[in-house]
Amino acid sequence: MKRAVVLGGSFAGLLAARVLSDFAEQVVVVEPDLLDGDGTGHGAPHRRQLHALLAMGHTHVERLFPGITREMLRGGARLGEGDAVQFYVDGAKKPPVADSRMLGATRPFVEAHVRRRVTALPDVTREHATAKGLLLRGSRVVGVRLETARTANGGPASAYELPADLVVDAMGRSSRLGHWLTELGWDAPPVDRMRVDLGYATARFARGNELRDTVIAHATPGPAGAYLPTLCEPGALAAVEDDAWSVVLAGYAEHRPGRDRAEFLARMKRCVAPVREVAERCEMLGDVEPFHFRESRRHRFTDLTRFPGGLVAIGDAMATVNPVYGQGLTLAALQASSLAVHLRSGASPHTPARDYFRRAGVVVDAAWQLSTTADLAQPHVTGPYPRGYRLLRWAGDRITTASVRDTEVNQAYMDVVHMRRHPKALTAPRVLARTARVLWRG
């Protein structure tokens, strides 16, 4: 490729740019928001919320940027391993697993380190502009239509075109790719939607030596029927840079957390002991920042019989799932890895990227199955229900219960949570048999 253009300079777009730097003479990252080197600026509206880089995402980011974990640790990030990573279900602490590993850092911090690595590449440049459409020649995309921002003295924005061999849509949930395709006479990918009506809020606290743990996550629902929906308040606590704790609390429908500091602290005191301890002993820094996540979406590119060459999508532009499960950054890393495999296979960037969408679709479907199966346990979530949902939910409830009691079942469970394994691994005969033995013993 002579030139590849990435529309969007957030986490998914940066990973795509890094992959494309191995295959294109020039990579241009188009970003309408000016983001500084330290990650400040506008960017995605949920960037300030606590994000998780799960084990598989951490592995792939380190592969793309060797030594970046060491750099982030020098900058103040924390690496939780073994028993320092704790998960609770309904107040019960789950047994530790041998290879548990999570990075404690805020998304702006992680993104800033990734951005520095990407922009330091000699073949990557940034374009401060807004994408307005695709350029099509025959059956393939050959570039993008862009518009510059208004000038400092108030002058009008100007439109121009940027040729490309491959265009990557990394514009997130606000992507207009489907609209652009239909304007050009192509079908937009079908979209699956599940309304979850989730609200979550993040606050920072001064961190001292009150806890040795790096990451603590808890969830209140457990198995169906074992909890009150009005008390469903999942959350997480992580040690992050600048000697701080980052705490996120979530709630559904009318139980979404707001900006009120006293209410946030009261909710923390209803959580598991480590979260309560931070609420009681640590000073809150700054304001509580809430965010409303209305629905999960999945764009089914593999369902299209016609699709132009020279075009792929990544990150939230392809799928976005309930963020309470912490899959977003890891999903983007696995999609970037899928793009690398696709291009390494020798596939032409000018032909429809069916192999990429098939590979990335497997990852998306795994994240979708895990999150939506759990979301459907909420009484206000009304579907659509996947085939075999009742059986999946019945088995999932029992595996969750057994994972609190047994290390082997929890290892299988956490491999799925960390996206090392597909959710179907939980219905393997070995896991089901072990679950039955654990529950039989009581």
Short mmCIF file of N, CA, C and O in Angstrom, two decimals, residues 89-91 219-228 232 374 377-378 393 396-398 400-401 404 413:
data_model
loop_
_atom_site.label_atom_id
_atom_site.label_comp_id
_atom_site.label_asym_id
_atom_site.label_seq_id
_atom_site.Cartn_x
_atom_site.Cartn_y
_atom_site.Cartn_z
N VAL A 89 -18.40 -11.80 43.70
CA VAL A 89 -19.77 -11.97 43.22
C VAL A 89 -20.69 -12.04 44.42
O VAL A 89 -20.49 -12.88 45.31
N ASP A 90 -21.66 -11.13 44.47
CA ASP A 90 -22.59 -11.07 45.60
C ASP A 90 -21.86 -11.02 46.94
O ASP A 90 -22.27 -11.65 47.92
N GLY A 91 -20.75 -10.30 46.99
CA GLY A 91 -20.01 -10.12 48.23
C GLY A 91 -19.03 -11.22 48.55
O GLY A 91 -18.23 -11.09 49.48
N ALA A 219 -19.55 -7.68 41.40
CA ALA A 219 -20.81 -7.65 40.70
C ALA A 219 -21.89 -8.13 41.64
O ALA A 219 -21.71 -9.10 42.33
N THR A 220 -23.03 -7.44 41.66
CA THR A 220 -24.22 -7.88 42.44
C THR A 220 -25.28 -8.28 41.54
O THR A 220 -25.30 -8.74 41.14
N PRO A 221 -25.30 -8.58 40.16
CA PRO A 221 -26.05 -9.79 40.35
C PRO A 221 -25.21 -11.06 40.33
O PRO A 221 -24.25 -11.14 39.63
N GLY A 222 -25.70 -12.05 41.05
CA GLY A 222 -25.16 -13.38 40.90
C GLY A 222 -26.15 -14.19 40.10
O GLY A 222 -26.80 -13.67 39.22
N PRO A 223 -26.37 -15.44 40.45
CA PRO A 223 -27.33 -16.28 39.74
C PRO A 223 -28.73 -15.67 39.78
O PRO A 223 -29.11 -15.01 40.74
N ALA A 224 -29.50 -15.94 38.75
CA ALA A 224 -30.84 -15.38 38.64
C ALA A 224 -31.66 -15.74 39.86
O ALA A 224 -31.67 -16.89 40.31
N GLY A 225 -32.34 -14.76 40.40
CA GLY A 225 -33.19 -14.98 41.55
C GLY A 225 -32.48 -14.80 42.87
O GLY A 225 -33.12 -14.79 43.91
N ALA A 226 -31.15 -14.65 42.85
CA ALA A 226 -30.40 -14.55 44.10
C ALA A 226 -30.11 -13.11 44.49
O ALA A 226 -29.33 -12.86 45.37
N TYR A 227 -30.74 -12.16 43.81
CA TYR A 227 -30.48 -10.77 44.11
C TYR A 227 -31.73 -9.95 43.84
O TYR A 227 -32.64 -10.39 43.16
N LEU A 228 -31.73 -8.73 44.37
CA LEU A 228 -32.81 -7.80 44.09
C LEU A 228 -32.36 -6.85 42.99
O LEU A 228 -31.30 -6.24 43.10
N CYS A 232 -28.76 -3.89 42.16
CA CYS A 232 -27.73 -4.30 41.21
C CYS A 232 -26.77 -3.14 40.99
O CYS A 232 -27.07 -2.23 40.22
N ALA A 374 -25.49 -11.95 30.06
CA ALA A 374 -25.59 -11.42 31.42
C ALA A 374 -26.61 -10.28 31.49
O ALA A 374 -27.39 -10.19 32.46
N ALA A 377 -30.34 -10.94 32.12
CA ALA A 377 -30.80 -11.27 33.48
C ALA A 377 -31.43 -10.06 34.15
O ALA A 377 -32.16 -10.21 35.14
N GLN A 378 -31.16 -8.85 33.62
CA GLN A 378 -31.76 -7.65 34.20
C GLN A 378 -33.24 -7.59 33.82
O GLN A 378 -33.60 -7.79 32.66
N ARG A 393 -28.27 -19.46 30.12
CA ARG A 393 -28.40 -18.74 31.39
C ARG A 393 -28.39 -19.72 32.57
O ARG A 393 -27.77 -19.45 33.60
N GLY A 396 -24.86 -20.82 32.93
CA GLY A 396 -24.04 -19.70 33.37
C GLY A 396 -24.21 -19.40 34.85
O GLY A 396 -23.24 -19.10 35.57
N ASP A 397 -25.46 -19.47 35.35
CA ASP A 397 -25.71 -19.23 36.77
C ASP A 397 -24.96 -20.23 37.64
O ASP A 397 -24.37 -19.88 38.67
N ARG A 398 -24.98 -21.48 37.23
CA ARG A 398 -24.34 -22.52 38.04
C ARG A 398 -22.82 -22.44 37.95
O ARG A 398 -22.11 -22.68 38.94
N THR A 400 -21.19 -19.66 37.51
CA THR A 400 -20.84 -18.50 38.34
C THR A 400 -20.78 -18.89 39.81
O THR A 400 -19.85 -18.53 40.53
N THR A 401 -21.78 -19.63 40.26
CA THR A 401 -21.80 -20.08 41.66
C THR A 401 -20.59 -20.95 41.97
O THR A 401 -19.90 -20.76 42.98
N VAL A 404 -17.07 -19.26 42.43
CA VAL A 404 -16.76 -18.62 43.72
C VAL A 404 -16.15 -19.63 44.68
O VAL A 404 -15.39 -19.27 45.58
N TYR A 413 -13.67 -19.72 33.97
CA TYR A 413 -14.53 -18.53 33.96
C TYR A 413 -13.72 -17.28 33.62
O TYR A 413 -14.09 -16.48 32.75
#
